[in-house]
XYZ file of C-alpha atoms in Angstrom:
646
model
C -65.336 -9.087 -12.367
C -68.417 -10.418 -10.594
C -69.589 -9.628 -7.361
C -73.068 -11.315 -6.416
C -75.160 -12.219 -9.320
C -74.326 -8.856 -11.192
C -70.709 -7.213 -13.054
C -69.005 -4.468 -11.289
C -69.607 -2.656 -14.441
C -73.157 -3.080 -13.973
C -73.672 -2.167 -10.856
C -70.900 1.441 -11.017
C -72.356 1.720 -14.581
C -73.345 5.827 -13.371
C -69.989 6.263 -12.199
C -68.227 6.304 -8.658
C -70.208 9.360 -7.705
C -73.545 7.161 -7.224
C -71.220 4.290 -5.912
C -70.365 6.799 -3.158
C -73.704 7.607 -2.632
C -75.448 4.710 -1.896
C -72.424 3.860 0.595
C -71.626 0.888 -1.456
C -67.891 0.418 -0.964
C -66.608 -2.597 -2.863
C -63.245 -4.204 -2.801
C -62.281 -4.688 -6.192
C -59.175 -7.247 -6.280
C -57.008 -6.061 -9.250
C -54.642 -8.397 -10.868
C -51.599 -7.001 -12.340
C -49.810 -9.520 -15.459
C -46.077 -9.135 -15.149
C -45.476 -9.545 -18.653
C -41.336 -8.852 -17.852
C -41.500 -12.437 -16.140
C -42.102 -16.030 -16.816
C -41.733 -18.847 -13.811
C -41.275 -22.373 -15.491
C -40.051 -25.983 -14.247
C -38.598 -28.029 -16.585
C -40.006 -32.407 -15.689
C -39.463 -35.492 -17.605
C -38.397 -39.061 -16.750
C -35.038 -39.593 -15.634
C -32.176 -39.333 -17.938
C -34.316 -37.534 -20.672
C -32.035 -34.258 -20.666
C -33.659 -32.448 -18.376
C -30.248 -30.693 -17.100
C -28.477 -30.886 -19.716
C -31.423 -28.747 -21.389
C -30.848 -26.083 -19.189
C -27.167 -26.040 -19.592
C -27.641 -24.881 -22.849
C -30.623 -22.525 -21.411
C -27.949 -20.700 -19.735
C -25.120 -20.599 -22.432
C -27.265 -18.930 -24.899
C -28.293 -16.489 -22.211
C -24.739 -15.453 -21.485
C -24.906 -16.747 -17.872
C -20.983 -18.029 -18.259
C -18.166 -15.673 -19.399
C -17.094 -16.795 -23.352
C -14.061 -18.241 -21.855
C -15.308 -19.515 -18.768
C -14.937 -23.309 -18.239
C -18.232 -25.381 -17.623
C -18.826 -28.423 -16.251
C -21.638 -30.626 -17.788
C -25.003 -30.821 -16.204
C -23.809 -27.903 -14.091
C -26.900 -27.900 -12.041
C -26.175 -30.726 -10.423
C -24.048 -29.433 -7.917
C -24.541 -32.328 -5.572
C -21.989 -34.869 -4.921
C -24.345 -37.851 -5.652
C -25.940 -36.114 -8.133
C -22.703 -35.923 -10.128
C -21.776 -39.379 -9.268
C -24.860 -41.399 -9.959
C -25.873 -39.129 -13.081
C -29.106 -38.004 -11.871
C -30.593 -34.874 -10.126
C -31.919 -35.827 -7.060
C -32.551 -32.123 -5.515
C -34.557 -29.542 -7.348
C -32.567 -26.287 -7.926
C -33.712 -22.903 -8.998
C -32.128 -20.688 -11.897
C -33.082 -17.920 -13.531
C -31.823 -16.181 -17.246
C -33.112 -13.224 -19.005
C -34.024 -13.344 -22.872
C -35.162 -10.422 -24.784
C -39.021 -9.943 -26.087
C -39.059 -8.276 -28.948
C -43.169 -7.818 -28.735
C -42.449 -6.083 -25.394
C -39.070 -4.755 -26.510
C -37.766 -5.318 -23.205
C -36.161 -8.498 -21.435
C -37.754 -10.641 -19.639
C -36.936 -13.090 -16.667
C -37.318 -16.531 -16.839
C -37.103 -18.390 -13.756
C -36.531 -22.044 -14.086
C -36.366 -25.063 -11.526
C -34.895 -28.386 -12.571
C -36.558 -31.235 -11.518
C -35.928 -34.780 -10.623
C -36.805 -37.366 -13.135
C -36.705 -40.314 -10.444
C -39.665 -41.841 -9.347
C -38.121 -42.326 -5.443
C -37.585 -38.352 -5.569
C -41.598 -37.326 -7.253
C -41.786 -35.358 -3.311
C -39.592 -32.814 -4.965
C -41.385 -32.517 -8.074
C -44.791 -32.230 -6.029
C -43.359 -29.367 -3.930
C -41.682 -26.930 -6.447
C -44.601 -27.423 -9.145
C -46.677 -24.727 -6.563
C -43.825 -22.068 -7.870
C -44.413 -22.145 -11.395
C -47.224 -21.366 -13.833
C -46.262 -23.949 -16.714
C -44.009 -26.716 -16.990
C -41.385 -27.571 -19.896
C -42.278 -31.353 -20.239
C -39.158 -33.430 -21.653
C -39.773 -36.498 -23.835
C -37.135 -38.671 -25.714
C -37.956 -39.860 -29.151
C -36.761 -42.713 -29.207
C -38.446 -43.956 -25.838
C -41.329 -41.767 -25.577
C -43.628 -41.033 -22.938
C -42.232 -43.314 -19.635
C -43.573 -43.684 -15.981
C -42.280 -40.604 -14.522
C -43.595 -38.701 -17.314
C -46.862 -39.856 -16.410
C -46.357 -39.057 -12.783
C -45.350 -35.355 -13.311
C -47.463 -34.766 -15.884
C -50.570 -35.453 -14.145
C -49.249 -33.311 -10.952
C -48.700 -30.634 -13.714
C -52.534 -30.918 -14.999
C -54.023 -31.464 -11.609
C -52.684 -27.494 -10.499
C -53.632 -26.605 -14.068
C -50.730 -25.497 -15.731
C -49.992 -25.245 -19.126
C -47.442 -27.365 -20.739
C -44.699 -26.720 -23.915
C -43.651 -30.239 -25.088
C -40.068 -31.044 -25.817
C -39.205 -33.564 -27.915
C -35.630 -34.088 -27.048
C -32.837 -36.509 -28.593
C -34.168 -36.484 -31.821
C -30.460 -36.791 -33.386
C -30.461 -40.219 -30.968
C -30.468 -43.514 -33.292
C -33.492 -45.175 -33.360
C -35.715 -41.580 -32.356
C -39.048 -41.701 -33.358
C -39.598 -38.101 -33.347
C -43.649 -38.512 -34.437
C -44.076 -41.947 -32.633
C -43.161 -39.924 -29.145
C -45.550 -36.836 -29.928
C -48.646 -38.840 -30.471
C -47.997 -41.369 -27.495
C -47.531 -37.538 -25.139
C -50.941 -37.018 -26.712
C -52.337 -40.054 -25.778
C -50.874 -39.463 -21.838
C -52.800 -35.787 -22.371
C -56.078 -37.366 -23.049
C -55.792 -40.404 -20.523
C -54.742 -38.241 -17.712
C -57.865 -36.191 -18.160
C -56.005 -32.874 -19.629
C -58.647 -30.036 -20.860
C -58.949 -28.910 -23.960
C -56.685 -25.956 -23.434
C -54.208 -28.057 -21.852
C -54.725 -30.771 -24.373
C -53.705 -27.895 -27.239
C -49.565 -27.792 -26.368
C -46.963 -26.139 -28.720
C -44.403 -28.823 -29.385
C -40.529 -28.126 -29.674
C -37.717 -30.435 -31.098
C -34.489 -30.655 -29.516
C -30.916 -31.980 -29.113
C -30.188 -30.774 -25.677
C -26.383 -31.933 -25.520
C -25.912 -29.513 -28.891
C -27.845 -26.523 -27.647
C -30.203 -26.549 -30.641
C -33.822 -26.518 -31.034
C -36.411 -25.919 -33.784
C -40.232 -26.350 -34.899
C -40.125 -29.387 -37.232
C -37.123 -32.408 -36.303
C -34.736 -30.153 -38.747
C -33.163 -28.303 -36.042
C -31.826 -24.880 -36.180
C -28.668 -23.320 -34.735
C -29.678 -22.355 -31.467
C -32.386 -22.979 -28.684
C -34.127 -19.690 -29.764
C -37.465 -21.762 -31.144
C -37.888 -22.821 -27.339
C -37.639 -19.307 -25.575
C -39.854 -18.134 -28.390
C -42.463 -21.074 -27.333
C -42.042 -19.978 -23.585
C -42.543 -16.790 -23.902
C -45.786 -16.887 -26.016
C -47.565 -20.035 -24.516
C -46.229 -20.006 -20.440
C -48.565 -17.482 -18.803
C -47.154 -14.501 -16.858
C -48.054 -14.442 -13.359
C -51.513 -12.744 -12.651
C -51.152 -11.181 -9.116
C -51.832 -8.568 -6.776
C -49.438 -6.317 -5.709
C -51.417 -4.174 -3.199
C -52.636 -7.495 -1.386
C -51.043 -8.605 1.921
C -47.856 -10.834 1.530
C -48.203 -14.532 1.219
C -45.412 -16.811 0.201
C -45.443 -20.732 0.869
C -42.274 -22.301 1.974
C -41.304 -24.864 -0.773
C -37.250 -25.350 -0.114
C -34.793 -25.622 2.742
C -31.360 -24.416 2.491
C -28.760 -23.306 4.550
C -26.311 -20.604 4.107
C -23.152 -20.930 6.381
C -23.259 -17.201 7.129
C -26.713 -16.394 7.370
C -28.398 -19.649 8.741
C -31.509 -21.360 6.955
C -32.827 -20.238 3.718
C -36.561 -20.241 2.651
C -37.605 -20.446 -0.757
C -41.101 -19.462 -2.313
C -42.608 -17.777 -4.789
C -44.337 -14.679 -3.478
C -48.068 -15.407 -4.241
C -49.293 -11.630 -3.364
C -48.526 -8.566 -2.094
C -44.848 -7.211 -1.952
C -41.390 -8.040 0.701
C -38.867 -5.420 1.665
C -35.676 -6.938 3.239
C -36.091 -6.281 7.417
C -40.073 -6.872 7.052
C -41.645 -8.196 9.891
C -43.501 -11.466 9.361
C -45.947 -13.734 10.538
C -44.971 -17.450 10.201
C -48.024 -20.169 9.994
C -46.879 -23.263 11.166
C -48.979 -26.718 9.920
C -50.369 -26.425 13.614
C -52.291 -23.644 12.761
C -49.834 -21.569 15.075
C -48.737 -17.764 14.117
C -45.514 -17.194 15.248
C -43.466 -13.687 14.097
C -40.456 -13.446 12.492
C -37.961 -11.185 10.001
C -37.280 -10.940 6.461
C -33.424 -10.413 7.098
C -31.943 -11.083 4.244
C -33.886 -11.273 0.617
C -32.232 -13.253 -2.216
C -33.238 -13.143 -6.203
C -31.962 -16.063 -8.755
C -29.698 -14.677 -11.165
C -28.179 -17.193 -13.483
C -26.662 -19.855 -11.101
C -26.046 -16.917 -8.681
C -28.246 -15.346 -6.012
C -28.403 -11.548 -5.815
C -29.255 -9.628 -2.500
C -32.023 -7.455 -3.437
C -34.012 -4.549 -1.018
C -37.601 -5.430 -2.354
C -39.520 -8.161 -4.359
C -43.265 -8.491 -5.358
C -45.829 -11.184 -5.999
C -44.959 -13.552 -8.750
C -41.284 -13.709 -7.725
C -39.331 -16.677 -6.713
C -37.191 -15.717 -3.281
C -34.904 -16.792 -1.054
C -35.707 -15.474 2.313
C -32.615 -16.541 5.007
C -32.341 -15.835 8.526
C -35.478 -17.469 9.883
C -35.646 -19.545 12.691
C -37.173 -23.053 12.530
C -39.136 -23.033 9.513
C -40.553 -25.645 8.039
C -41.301 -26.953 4.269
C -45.468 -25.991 4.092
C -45.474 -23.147 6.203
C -47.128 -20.104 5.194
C -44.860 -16.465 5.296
C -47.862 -13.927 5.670
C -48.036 -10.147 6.921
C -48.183 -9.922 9.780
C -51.406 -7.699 10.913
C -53.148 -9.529 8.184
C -51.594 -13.669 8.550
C -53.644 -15.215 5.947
C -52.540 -19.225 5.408
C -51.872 -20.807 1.957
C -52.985 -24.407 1.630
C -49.767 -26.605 2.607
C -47.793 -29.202 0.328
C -49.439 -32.784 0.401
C -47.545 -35.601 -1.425
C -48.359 -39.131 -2.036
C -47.494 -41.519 1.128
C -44.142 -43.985 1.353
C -44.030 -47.607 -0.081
C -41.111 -48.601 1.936
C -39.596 -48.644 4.809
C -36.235 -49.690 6.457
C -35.070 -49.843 10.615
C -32.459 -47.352 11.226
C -30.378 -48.086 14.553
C -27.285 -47.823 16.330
C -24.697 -49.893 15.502
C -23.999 -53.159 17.486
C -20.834 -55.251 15.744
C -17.850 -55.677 16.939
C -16.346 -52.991 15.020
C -18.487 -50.527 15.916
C -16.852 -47.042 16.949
C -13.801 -47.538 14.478
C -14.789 -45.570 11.623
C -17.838 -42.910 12.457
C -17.946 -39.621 14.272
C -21.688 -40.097 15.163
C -22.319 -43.466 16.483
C -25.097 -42.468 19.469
C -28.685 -42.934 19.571
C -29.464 -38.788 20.161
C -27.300 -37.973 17.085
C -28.756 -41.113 15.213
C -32.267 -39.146 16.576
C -31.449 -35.785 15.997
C -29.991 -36.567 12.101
C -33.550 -38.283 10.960
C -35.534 -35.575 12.204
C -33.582 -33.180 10.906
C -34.255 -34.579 7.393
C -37.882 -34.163 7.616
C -37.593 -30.542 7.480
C -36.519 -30.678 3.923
C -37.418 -34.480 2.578
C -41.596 -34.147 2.837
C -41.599 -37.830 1.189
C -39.930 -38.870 4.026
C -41.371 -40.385 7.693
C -39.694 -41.201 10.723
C -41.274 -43.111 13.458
C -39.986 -43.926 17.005
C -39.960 -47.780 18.275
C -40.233 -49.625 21.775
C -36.157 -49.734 22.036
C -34.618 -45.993 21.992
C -31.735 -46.895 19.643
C -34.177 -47.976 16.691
C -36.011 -45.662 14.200
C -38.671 -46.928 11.718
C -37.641 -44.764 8.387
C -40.335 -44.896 5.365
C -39.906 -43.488 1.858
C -41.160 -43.475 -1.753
C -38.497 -46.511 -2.581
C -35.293 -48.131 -2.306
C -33.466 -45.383 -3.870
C -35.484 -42.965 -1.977
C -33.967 -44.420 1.164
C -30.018 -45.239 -0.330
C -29.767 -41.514 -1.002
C -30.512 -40.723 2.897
C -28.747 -43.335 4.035
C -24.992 -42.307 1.982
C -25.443 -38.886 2.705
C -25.255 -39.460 6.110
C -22.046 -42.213 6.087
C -20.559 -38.943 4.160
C -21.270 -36.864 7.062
C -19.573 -39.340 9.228
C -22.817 -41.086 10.777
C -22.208 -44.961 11.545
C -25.298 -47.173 12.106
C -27.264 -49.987 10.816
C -30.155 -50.960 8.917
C -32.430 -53.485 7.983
C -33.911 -54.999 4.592
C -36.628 -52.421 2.740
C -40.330 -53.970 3.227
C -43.297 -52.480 1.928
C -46.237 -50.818 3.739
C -49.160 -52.796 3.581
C -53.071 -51.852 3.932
C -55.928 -52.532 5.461
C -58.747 -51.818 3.850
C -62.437 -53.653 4.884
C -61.100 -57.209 5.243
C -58.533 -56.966 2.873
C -55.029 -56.555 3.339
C -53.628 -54.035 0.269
C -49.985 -53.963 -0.721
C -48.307 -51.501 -3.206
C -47.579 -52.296 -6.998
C -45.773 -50.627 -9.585
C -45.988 -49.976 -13.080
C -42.568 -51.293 -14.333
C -41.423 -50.748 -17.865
C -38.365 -52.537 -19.364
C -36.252 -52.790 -22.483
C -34.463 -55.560 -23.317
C -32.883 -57.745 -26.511
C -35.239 -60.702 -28.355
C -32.411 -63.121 -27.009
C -32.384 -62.503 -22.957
C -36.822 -62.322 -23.427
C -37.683 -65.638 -22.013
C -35.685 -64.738 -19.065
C -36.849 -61.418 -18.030
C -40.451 -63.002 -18.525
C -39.560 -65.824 -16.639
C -38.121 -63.694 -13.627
C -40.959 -61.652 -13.038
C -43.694 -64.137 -13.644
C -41.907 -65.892 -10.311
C -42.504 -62.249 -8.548
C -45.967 -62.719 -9.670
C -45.515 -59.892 -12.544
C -48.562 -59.475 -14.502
C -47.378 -58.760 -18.001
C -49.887 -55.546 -19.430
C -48.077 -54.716 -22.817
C -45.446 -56.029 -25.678
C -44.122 -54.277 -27.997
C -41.191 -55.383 -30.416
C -39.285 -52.163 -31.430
C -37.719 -53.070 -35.161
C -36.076 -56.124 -33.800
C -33.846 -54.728 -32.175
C -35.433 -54.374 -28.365
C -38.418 -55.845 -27.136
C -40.307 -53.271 -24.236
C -42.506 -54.809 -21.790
C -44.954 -53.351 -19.659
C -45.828 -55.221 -16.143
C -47.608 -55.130 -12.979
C -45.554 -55.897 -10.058
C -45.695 -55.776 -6.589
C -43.059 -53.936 -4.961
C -42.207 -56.696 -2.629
C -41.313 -58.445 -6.012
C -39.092 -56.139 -6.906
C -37.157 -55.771 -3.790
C -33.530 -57.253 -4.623
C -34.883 -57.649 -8.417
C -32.633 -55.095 -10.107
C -29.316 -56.546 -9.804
C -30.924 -60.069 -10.860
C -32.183 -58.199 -14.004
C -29.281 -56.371 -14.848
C -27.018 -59.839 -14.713
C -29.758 -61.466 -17.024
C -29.590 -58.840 -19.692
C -25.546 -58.630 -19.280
C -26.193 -55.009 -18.152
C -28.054 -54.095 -21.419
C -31.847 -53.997 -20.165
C -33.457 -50.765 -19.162
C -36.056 -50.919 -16.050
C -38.383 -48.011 -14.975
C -40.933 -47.781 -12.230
C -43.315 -46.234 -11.053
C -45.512 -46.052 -8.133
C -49.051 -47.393 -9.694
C -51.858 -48.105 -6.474
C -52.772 -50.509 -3.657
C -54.199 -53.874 -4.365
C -55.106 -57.076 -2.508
C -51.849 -58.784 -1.334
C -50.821 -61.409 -3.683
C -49.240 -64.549 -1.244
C -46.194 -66.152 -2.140
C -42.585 -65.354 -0.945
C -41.252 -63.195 -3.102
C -37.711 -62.512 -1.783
C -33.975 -64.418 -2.630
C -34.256 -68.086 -3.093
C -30.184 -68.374 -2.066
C -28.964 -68.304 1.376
C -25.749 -66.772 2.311
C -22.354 -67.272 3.718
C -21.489 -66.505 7.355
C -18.160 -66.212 9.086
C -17.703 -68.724 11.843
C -15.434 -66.591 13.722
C -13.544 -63.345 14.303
C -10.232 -63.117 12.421
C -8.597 -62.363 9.430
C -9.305 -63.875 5.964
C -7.034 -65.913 4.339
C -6.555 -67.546 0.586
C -6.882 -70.947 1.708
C -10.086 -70.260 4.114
C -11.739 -68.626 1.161
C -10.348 -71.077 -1.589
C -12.549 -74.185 0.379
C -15.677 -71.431 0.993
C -15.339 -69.791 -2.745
C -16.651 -73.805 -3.478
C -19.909 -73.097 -1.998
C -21.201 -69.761 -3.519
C -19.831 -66.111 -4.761
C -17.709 -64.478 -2.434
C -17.966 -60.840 -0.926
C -14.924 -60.056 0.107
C -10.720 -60.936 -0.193
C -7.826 -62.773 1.789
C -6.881 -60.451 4.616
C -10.018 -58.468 5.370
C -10.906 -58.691 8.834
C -14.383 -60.253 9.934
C -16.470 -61.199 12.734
C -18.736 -64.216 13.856
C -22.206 -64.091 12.014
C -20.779 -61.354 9.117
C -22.135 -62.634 5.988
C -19.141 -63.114 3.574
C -20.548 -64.437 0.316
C -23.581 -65.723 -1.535
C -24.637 -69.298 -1.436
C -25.247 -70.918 -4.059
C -28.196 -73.380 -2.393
C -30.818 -72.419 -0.430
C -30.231 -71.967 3.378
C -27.782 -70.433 5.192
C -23.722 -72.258 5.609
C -20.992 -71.233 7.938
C -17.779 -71.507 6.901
C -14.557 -70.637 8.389
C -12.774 -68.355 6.114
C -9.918 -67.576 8.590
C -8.850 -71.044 8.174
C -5.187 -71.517 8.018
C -3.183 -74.373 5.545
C -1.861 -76.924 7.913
C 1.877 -76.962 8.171
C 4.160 -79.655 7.915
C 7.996 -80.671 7.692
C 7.267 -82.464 4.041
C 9.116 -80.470 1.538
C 7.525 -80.363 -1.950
C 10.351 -80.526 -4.721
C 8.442 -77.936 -6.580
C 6.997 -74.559 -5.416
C 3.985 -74.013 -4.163
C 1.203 -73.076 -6.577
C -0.465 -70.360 -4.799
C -4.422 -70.296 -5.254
C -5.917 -68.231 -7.479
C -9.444 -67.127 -6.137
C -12.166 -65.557 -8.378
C -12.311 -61.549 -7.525
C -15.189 -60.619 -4.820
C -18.071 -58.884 -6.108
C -17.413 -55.702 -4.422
C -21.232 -54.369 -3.733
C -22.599 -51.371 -4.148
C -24.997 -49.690 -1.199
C -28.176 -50.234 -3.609
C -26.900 -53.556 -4.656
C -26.168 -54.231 -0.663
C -29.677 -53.170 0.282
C -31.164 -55.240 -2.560
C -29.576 -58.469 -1.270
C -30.272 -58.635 2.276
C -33.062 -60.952 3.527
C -34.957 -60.306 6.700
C -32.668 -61.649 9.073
C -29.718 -59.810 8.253
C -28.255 -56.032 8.850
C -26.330 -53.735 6.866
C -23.652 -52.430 9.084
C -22.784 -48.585 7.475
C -19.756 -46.873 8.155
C -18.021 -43.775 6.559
C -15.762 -46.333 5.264
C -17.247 -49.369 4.973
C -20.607 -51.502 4.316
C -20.740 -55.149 6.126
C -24.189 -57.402 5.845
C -24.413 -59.148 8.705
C -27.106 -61.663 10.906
C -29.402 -59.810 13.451
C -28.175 -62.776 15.966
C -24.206 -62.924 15.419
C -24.114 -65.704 17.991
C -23.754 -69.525 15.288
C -25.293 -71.421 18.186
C -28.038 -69.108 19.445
C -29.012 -68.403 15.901
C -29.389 -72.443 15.302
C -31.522 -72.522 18.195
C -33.874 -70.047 16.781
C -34.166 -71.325 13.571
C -34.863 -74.649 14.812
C -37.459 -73.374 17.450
C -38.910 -71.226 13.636
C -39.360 -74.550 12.300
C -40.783 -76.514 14.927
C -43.378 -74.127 15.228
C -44.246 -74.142 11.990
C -44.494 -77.705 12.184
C -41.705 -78.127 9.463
């Protein structure tokens, strides 16, 4: 301990007597290690076993009953999360294992993490709660962009790190390949020595088994062992005021919003009274009420925690992700959250078809309002601005998926509104206009090569990296700017026949490349309001994919199909088979019409171009032209071209 130039021990060397009678009163700030707990989050790139790890975290811990039936990936508790196969929300668990050095038990608290790019404001947040990460690599694919990303959040607050090699029973795993291309990342992402200097663990998540070497043993023991010698216990001080930064929103249907931290100092009994610090700078009081502890996937109402715990606080009023809880005769702020800025953005606004009001509960511009700034409390990636015309909203977010994820949850909730193509935020910077890129990795087969290469070298890829893996997959490593890659997924997954792999991730501003960059087809619009029929669609199913069947109702200026030329045609898909008094000696042949592709929200959002909306309803998703009107949407794209003297 050093105070001034000089040790404490140095200067009370003759004891507290002489301390005392010089009148030298120094406060000594005493850190207590809870050795009895461990706080961990477990990051990787997406689909790398990251929750399926910590299923088997919580079997060997006895969490579930021996004949209690488990789902898989049982922290995903979300809806989408279940349905998409990805964790989009970070949760918090906690297990005890036994320590035989301490011969006692000790808590570990863990918090799964998303592995998606679109969702790195979660990992960004919930990385202040812990004091080393488990970091998640697959053998056979090794270190990939989101790695990258959460690894250097990890270094940058300086924890320490326990490297998992997972899927090493996966064919193809290159067990050693993957650990010295995660050293590599260490050393290019500036890691210290210490850091540099991980234990690494081999596992097969889906099996529950871990070990030291890529012979596995029988249970996940090797990795609590690793955890519990190389993550640090928390170093606090208990006698300090209270301080605990907001990182997660909840809500609890019986005791309002929940507030969850990790208690950086000091101690919390339940009915406290607190000082909240808003971002403003403001001090406003409020009340412990309730105080919650993670227990297995549980949450136990406890009378009292202390510094180095991670709490659930419910019953406040108002709070806010980044907002200090302090004591209150002493309301000292922690430094808030900062994440890294949006790419994209979309216009959210009030539905104006013809079929608006049939399916949603919330169609209004206040409850349109009041839903998008309610998500800021608890999505700090996300930004919403106001426009000129009341009923419109300017949403940005860290990507297209970012953005899909907000936009179903709330046609779940019974919202109805619509919303325009995704277009990237753009720069200035001196005289030069700066546009996002991103770092996009892909896997694909020798024979569909020369296509993916030829794809994004027309979005003005720049290819950084080849590497042919045995023969049997090529990976590529490109430069791409995110306009290019707006609508580019579904193009790439039809190429490959659905077997290519593409990751991105966010990689830094540079000069704006020129060139359109969007669809090259136009589409098919409706000509007027009606019901489809077989024949309508037979004569339109000529010119381009279709979107939709016979018998689906539509409206002037909805967009029906893809076609297959540039430009834009209207056809009349409620066209009827003229009748007639000529009897045919043989039936009728009725016609047979290719199925619809029947699109996904992503897949809608990809194709759109920038004249058209996507109409979202609890029910239903329509693309449709900003100007439904065929004649007043002629004259405009005439005027367009006479002005650009085409």
């Amino acid at each position: 301990m050093i105070i001034g130039n000089k040790p404490t021990s140095a200067i009370c060397a003759r004891g507290l007597s002489l301390c005392s009678s010089i009148g030298l009163r120094v406060l000594v700030k005493m850190l207590v290690e809870r050795k009895e707990l461990r706080n961990i989050a477990i990051i990787a790139h997406v689909d790398h076993g990251k929750t399926t790890l910590v299923d088997g975290m919580l079997k060997q811990a006895k969490v579930f009953r021996e004949n209690q039936q488990v789902i898989e990936r049982v922290m995903d508790s979300n809806e989408l999360e279940r349905e998409r196969g990805i964790t989009i929300l970070a949760k918090n668990t906690a297990i005890s294992i036994y320590d035989a050095q301490i011969d006692h038990p000790v808590k570990i608290n863990i918090v799964d993490t998303p592995g998606h790019a679109d969702f790195g404001g979660e990992v960004e947040r919930v990385l202040n709660m812990v004091d080393g990460v488990l970091l998640l690599v697959d053998a056979a694919e090794g270190p990939m962009p989101q790695t990258r990303f959460v690894l250097k959040k990890a270094l940058e607050l300086n924890h320490r790190s326990v490297v998992v090699i997972n899927k090493v029973d996966r064919k193809g795993s290159e067990p050693a390949w993957a650990l010295d291309q995660t050293f590599d990342l260490f050393i290019q992402l500036g890691a210290t020595d210490v850091q540099a200097d991980f234990p690494v663990i081999y596992t097969n998540a889906v099996a529950a088994q871990a070990g030291l070497t890529p012979d596995l043993g029988p249970n996940l023991q090797p990795l609590f062992d690793a955890i519990l010698r190389h993550i640090p216990a928390p170093q606090v001080d208990l006698e300090a005021p209270f301080q605990m930064l907001v990182t997660t929103l909840g809500y609890d249907p019986y005791r309002g919003v929940t507030a969850t931290g990790k208690i950086t100092s000091g101690r919390l009994l339940v009915g406290e009274e607190l000082a909240r610090v808003l971002h403003s700078g403001e001090i406003i009081p409020a009340t412990a009420r309730y105080l919650y502890l993670h227990q297995g996937l549980e949450r136990v109402e406890v009378d009292e925690a202390h510094a180095g715990d991670i709490v659930v606080i419910a019953g406040l009023e108002d709070v806010a992700i980044g907002e200090t809880l302090t004591d209150l005769e002493q309301p000292i702020p922690l430094p808030t959250i900062h994440v890294q800025e949006p790419t994209v953005r979309m216009t959210f606004g009030v539905n104006t078809s013809p079929f608006a009001g049939r399916d949603g509960t919330w169609g209004t511009s206040r409850k349109l309002r009041e839903r998008l700034f309610n998500e800021l409390r608890t999505n700090v990636a996300l930004r919403v601005e106001e426009t000129e015309l009341s009923e419109n909203y300017v949403v940005s977010g860290r990507g297209e998926l970012h953005l899909a994820i907000l936009i179903e949850t709330m046609r779940r909730e019974g919202y109805e509104f619509q919303v325009s193509r995704p277009e990237v935020i753009l720069r200035q910077q001196d005289e030069l206009v700066l546009e996002p890129f991103e770092e996009v990795y892909i896997e694909t087969s020798p024979e569909t090569l020369g296509t993916v290469v030829e794809m994004l070298g027309g979005r003005r890829g720049q290819m950084q990296d080849m590497q042919n893996n045995q023969g049997d997959a090529v990976r590529l490593r490109y430069l791409v700017p995110t306009r290019g890659l707006l609508g580019f997924r579904h193009h790439f997954m039809t190429a490959t026949r659905g077997a290519g792999f593409m990751h991105s991730n966010f990689h830094g501003y540079l000069p704006l490349m020129g060139g359109n960059l969007g669809r090259s087809q136009g589409s098919l619009v409706a000509w007027e309001k009606g019901f489809t029929t077989t024949y309508g669609l037979k004569n339109a199913e000529e010119r381009g994919g279709l979107f939709i069947g016979p018998g689906v109702e539509v409206y002037e200026g909805m967009v029906i199909g893809e076609h297959q030329r540039p430009g834009d045609l209207v056809v009349n898909v409620c066209k009827k088979r003229h009748v007639s008094n000529v009897r045919s000696s043989f039936r009728e042949i009725d016609e047979r019409l290719t199925p619809p592709r029947d699109m996904s929200l992503d897949e809608a959002i990809e194709y759109m171009s920038d004249d058209e909306l996507l109409e979202v309803t609890p029910k239903s998703l329509r693309i449709r032209k900003r100007t439904l009107d065929t004649h007043t949407r002629n004259k405009k794209a005439k005027r367009s071209k006479e002005v650009l003297g085409v």
